[in-house]
mmCIF file of C-alpha atoms in Angstrom:
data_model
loop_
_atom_site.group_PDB
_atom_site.id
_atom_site.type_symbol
_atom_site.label_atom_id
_atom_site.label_comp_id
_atom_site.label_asym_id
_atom_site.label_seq_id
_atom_site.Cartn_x
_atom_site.Cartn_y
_atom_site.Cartn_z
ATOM 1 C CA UNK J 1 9.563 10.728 -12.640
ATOM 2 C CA UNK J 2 6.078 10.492 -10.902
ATOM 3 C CA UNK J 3 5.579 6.822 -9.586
ATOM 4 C CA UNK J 4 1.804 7.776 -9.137
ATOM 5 C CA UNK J 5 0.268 10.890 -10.588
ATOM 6 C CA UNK J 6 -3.753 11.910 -9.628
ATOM 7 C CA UNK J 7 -5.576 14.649 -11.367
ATOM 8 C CA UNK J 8 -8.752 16.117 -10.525
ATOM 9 C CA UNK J 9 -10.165 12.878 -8.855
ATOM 10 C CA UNK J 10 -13.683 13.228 -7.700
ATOM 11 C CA UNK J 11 -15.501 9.704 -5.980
ATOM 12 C CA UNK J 12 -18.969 8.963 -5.221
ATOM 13 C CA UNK J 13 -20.178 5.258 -3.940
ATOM 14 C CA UNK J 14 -23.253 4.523 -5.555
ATOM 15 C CA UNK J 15 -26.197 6.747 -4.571
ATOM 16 C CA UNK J 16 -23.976 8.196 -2.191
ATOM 17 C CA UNK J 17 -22.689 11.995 -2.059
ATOM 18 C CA UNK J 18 -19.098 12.876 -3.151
ATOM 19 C CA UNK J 19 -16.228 11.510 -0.679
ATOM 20 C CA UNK J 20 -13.424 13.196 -2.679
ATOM 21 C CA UNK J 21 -13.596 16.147 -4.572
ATOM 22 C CA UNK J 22 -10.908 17.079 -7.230
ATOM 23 C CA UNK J 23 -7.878 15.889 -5.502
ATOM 24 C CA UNK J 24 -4.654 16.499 -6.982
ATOM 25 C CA UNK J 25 -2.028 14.445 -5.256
ATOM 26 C CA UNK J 26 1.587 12.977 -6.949
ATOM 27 C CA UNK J 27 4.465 10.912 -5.394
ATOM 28 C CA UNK J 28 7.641 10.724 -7.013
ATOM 29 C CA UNK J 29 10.693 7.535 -7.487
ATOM 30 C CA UNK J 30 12.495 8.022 -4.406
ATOM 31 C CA UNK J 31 10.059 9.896 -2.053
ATOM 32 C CA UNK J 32 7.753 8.818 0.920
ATOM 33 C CA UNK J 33 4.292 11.173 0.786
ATOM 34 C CA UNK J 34 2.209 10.840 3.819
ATOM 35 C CA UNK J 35 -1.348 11.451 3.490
ATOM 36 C CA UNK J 36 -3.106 12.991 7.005
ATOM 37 C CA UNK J 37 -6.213 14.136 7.858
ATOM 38 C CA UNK J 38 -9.171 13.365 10.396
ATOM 39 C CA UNK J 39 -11.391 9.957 10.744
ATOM 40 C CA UNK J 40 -13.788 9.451 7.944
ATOM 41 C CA UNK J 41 -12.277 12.272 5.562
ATOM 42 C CA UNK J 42 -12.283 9.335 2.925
ATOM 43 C CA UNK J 43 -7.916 8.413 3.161
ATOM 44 C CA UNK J 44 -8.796 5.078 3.255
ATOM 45 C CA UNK J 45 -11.196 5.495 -0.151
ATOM 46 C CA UNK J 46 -8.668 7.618 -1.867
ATOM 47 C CA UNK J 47 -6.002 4.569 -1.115
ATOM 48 C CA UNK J 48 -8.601 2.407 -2.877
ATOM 49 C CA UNK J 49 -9.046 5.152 -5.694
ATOM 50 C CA UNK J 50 -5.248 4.830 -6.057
ATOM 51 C CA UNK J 51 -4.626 1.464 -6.355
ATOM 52 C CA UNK J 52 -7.733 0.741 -8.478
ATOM 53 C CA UNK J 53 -9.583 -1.310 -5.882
ATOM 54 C CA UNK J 54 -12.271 0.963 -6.641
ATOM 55 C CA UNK J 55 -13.786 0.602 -9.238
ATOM 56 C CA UNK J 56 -12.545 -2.834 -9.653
ATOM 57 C CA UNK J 57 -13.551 -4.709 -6.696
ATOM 58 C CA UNK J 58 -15.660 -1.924 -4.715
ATOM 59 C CA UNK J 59 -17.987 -0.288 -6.649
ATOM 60 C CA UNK J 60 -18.380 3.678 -7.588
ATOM 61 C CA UNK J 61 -18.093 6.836 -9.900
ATOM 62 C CA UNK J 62 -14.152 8.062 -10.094
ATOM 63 C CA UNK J 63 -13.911 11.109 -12.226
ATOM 64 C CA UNK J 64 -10.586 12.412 -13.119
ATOM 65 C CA UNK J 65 -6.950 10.614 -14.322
ATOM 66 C CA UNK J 66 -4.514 7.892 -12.267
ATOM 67 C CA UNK J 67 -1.641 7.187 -13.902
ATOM 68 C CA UNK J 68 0.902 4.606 -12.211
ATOM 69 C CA UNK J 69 4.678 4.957 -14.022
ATOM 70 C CA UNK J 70 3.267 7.087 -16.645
ATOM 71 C CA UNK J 71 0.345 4.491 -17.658
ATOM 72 C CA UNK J 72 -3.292 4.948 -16.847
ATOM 73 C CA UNK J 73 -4.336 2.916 -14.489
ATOM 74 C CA UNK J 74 -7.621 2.609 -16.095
ATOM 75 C CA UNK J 75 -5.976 0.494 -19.191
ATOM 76 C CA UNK J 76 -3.871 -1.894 -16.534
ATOM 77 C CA UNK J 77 -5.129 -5.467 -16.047
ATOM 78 C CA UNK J 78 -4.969 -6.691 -12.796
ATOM 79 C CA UNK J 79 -1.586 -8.440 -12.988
ATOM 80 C CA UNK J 80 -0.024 -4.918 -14.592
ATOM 81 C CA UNK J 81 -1.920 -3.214 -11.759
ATOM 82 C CA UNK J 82 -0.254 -5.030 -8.777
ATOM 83 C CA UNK J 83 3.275 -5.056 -10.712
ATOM 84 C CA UNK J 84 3.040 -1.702 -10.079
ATOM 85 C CA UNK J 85 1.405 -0.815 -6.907
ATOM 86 C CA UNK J 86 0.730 -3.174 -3.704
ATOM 87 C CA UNK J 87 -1.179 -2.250 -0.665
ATOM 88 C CA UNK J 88 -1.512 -2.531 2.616
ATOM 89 C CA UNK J 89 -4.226 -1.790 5.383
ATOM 90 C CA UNK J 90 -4.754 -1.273 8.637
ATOM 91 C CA UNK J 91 -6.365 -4.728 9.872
ATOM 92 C CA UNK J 92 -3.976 -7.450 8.815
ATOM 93 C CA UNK J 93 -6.582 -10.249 9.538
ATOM 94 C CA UNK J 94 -8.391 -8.968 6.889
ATOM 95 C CA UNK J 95 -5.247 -9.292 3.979
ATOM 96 C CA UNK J 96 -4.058 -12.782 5.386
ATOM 97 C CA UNK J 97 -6.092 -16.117 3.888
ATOM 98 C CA UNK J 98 -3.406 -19.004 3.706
ATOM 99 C CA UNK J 99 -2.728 -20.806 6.976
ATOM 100 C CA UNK J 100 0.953 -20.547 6.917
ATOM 101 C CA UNK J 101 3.025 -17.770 6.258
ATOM 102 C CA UNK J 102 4.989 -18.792 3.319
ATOM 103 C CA UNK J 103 1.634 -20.116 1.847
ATOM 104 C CA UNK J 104 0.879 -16.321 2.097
ATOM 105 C CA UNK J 105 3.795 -14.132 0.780
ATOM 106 C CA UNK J 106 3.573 -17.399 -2.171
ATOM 107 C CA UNK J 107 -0.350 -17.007 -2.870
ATOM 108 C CA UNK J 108 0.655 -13.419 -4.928
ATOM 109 C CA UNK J 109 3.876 -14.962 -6.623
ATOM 110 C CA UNK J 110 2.214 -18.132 -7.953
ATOM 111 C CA UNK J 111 -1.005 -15.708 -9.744
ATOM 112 C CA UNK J 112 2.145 -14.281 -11.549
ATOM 113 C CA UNK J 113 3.601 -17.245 -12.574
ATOM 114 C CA UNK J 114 7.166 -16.703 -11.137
ATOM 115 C CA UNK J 115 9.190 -19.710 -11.533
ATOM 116 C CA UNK J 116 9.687 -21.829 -8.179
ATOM 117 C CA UNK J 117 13.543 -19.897 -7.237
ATOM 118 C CA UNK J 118 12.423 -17.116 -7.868
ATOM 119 C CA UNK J 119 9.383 -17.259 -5.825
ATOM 120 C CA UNK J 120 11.712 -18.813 -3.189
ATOM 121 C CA UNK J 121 14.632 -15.888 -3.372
ATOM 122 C CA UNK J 122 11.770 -13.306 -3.506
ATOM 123 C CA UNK J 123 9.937 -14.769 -0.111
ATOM 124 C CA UNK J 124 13.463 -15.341 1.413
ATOM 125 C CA UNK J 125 14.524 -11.883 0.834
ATOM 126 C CA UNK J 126 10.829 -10.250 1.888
ATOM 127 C CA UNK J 127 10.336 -12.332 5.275
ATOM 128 C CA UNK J 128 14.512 -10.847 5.726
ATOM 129 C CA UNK J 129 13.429 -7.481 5.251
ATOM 130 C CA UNK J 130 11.265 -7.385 8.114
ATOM 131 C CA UNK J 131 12.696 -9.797 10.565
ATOM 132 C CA UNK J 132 9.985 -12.540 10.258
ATOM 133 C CA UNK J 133 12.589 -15.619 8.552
ATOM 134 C CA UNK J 134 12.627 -17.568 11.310
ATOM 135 C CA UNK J 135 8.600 -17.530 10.889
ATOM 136 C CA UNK J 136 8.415 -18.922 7.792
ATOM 137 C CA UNK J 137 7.116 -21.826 8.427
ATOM 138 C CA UNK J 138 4.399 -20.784 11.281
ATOM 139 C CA UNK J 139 0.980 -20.882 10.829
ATOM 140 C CA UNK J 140 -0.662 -17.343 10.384
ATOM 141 C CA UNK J 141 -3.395 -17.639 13.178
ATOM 142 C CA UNK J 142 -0.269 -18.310 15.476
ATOM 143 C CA UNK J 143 0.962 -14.839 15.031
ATOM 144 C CA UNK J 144 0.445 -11.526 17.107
ATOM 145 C CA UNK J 145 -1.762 -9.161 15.405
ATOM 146 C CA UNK J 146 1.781 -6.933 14.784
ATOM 147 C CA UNK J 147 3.765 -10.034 13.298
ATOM 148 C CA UNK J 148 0.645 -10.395 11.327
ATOM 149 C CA UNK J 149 1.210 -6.753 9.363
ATOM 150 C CA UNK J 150 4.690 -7.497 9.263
ATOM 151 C CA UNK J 151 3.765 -10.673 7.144
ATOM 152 C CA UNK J 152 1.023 -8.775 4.967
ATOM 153 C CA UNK J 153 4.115 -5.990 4.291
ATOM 154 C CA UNK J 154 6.375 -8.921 3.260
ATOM 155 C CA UNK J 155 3.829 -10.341 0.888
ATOM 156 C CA UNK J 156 3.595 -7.080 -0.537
ATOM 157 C CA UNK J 157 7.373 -6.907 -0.715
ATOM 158 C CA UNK J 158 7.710 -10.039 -2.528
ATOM 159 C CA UNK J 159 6.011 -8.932 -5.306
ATOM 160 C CA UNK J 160 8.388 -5.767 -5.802
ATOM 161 C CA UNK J 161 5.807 -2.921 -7.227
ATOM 162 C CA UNK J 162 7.404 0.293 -7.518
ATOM 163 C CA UNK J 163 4.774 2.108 -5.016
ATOM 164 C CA UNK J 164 3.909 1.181 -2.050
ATOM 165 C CA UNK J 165 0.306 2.172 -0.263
ATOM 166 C CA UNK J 166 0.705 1.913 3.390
ATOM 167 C CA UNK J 167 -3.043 2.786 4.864
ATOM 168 C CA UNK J 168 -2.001 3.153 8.449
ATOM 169 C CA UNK J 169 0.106 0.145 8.690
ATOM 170 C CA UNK J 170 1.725 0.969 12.253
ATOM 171 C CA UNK J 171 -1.474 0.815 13.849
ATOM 172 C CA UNK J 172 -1.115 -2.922 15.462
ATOM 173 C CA UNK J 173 2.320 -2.301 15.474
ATOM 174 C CA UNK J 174 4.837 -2.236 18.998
ATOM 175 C CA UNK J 175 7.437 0.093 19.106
ATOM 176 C CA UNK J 176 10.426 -2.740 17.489
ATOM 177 C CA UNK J 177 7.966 -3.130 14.559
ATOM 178 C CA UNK J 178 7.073 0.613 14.000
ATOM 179 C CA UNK J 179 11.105 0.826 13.813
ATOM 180 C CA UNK J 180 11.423 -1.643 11.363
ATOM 181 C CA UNK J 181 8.607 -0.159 8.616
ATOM 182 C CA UNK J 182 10.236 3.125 9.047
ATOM 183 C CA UNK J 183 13.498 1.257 8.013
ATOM 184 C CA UNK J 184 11.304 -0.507 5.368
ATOM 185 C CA UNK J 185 10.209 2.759 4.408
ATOM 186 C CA UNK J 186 13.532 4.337 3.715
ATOM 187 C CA UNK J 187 15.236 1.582 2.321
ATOM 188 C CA UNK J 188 12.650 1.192 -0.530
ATOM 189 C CA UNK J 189 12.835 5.266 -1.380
ATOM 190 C CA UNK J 190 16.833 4.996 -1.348
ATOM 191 C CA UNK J 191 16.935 2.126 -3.764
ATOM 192 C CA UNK J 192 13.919 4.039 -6.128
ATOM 193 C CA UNK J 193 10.803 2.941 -4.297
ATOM 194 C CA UNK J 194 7.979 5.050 -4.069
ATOM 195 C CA UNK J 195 5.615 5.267 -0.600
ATOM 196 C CA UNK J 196 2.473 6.502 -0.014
ATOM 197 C CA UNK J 197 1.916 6.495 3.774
ATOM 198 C CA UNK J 198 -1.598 6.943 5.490
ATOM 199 C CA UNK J 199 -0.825 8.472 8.773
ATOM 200 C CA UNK J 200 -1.521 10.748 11.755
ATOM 201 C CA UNK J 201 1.295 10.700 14.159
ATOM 202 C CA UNK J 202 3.600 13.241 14.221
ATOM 203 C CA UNK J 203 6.746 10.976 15.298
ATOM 204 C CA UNK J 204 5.620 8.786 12.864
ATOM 205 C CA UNK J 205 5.635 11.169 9.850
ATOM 206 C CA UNK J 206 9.134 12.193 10.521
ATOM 207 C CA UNK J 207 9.344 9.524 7.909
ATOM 208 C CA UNK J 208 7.907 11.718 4.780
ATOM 209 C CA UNK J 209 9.525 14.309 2.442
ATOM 210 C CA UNK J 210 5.978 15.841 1.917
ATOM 211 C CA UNK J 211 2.641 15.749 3.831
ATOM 212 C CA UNK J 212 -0.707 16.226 2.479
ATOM 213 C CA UNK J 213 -3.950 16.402 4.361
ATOM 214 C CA UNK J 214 -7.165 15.341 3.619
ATOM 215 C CA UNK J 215 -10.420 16.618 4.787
ATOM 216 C CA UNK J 216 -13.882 16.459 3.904
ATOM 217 C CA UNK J 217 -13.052 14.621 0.123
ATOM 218 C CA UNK J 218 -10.358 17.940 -0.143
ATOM 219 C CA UNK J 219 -6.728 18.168 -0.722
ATOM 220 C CA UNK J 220 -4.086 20.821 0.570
ATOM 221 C CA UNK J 221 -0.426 19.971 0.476
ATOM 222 C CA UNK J 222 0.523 20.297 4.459
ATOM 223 C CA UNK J 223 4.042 20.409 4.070
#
């Protein structure tokens, strides 16, 4: 089964010339798919084409179908959308707002409603899963910039989509931390996760079963 299926998707910001130009890209339940390519060959846009950021928050023309589990993404709401998919960037001072940490991986949880244990098991379990429960309790600003991704993966985590979008997330990482999102990584695939991983180092994308590489708004399947 395809966890995220994209047909044919063409993107243009407003006024602006095409970034990505019929791409054809799927990731299947159980598989980690890293997406490659050079600076500025729109990965980052396509991971906001993906996830429906764009049109939704940022926006522009996408052409062509995204289907998430079998549903269009165009007909999700917002609370189907991130049941189903959760992201994260490069920059984790840009995904963190709540000056603590649980206060973070809870923020997500509450706009769903969860009741109080399960919010509680879920941040217990996510905070576990990358080595951060001892922070639980820290204040965000407190945190190195690679504890900081750690915590933006975990509030991710908490919320249990089925795909994950990782838009080169080892980039403030140390060497521990890239170990432990690799382990993050292959834990999720082996109990029916799905990954799409933004990435350009080689020893890094030993993680993937398939690469594909982007460049200039065009698709080719790399491996």
């Amino acid at each position: 089964m395809n966890a995220l299926q994209a047909q044919k998707i063409s993107f243009r910001y407003p006024e602006g010339p095409l970034v990505l130009e019929r791409v054809d890209l799927h990731v299947q339940v159980g598989e980690c798919v890293a997406l490659a390519g050079p600076s500025g060959s729109g990965k980052s846009t396509l991971c906001h084409v993906l996830s429906g950021i764009i049109p939704r928050s940022i926006p522009g023309q996408v052409r062509g179908t995204i289907r998430l589990f079998g549903e269009e993404l165009s007909t999700l709401s917002l609370a189907e959308t991130v049941r189903r998919v959760g992201v994260v960037f490069q920059d984790p001072d840009a995904q963190l707002f709540f000056p603590t940490v649980e206060a973070e991986l809870a923020f997500g949880l509450e706009n769903l409603c969860f009741p109080e244990e399960e919010m509680d098991r879920r941040i217990s379990a996510a905070l576990e899963t990358v080595g951060l429960s001892s922070r639980r309790h820290q204040a965000t600003k407190d945190l190195s910039q690679g504890q900081k991704q750690l915590v933006a993966l975990a509030a991710v985590l908490a919320l249990e989509p089925g795909l994950l979008i990782l838009d080169e997330v080892f980039a403030p990482l140390d060497e521990r931390s890239e170990a432990v999102v690799q382990g993050v990584i292959r834990d999720y695939t082996a109990r029916g996760g799905a990954v799409l991983l933004v990435e350009h180092d080689p020893e890094l994308l030993a993680v993937a079963d398939r690469i594909y590489r982007l460049a200039q708004g065009r698709l080719e399947v790399a491996s």
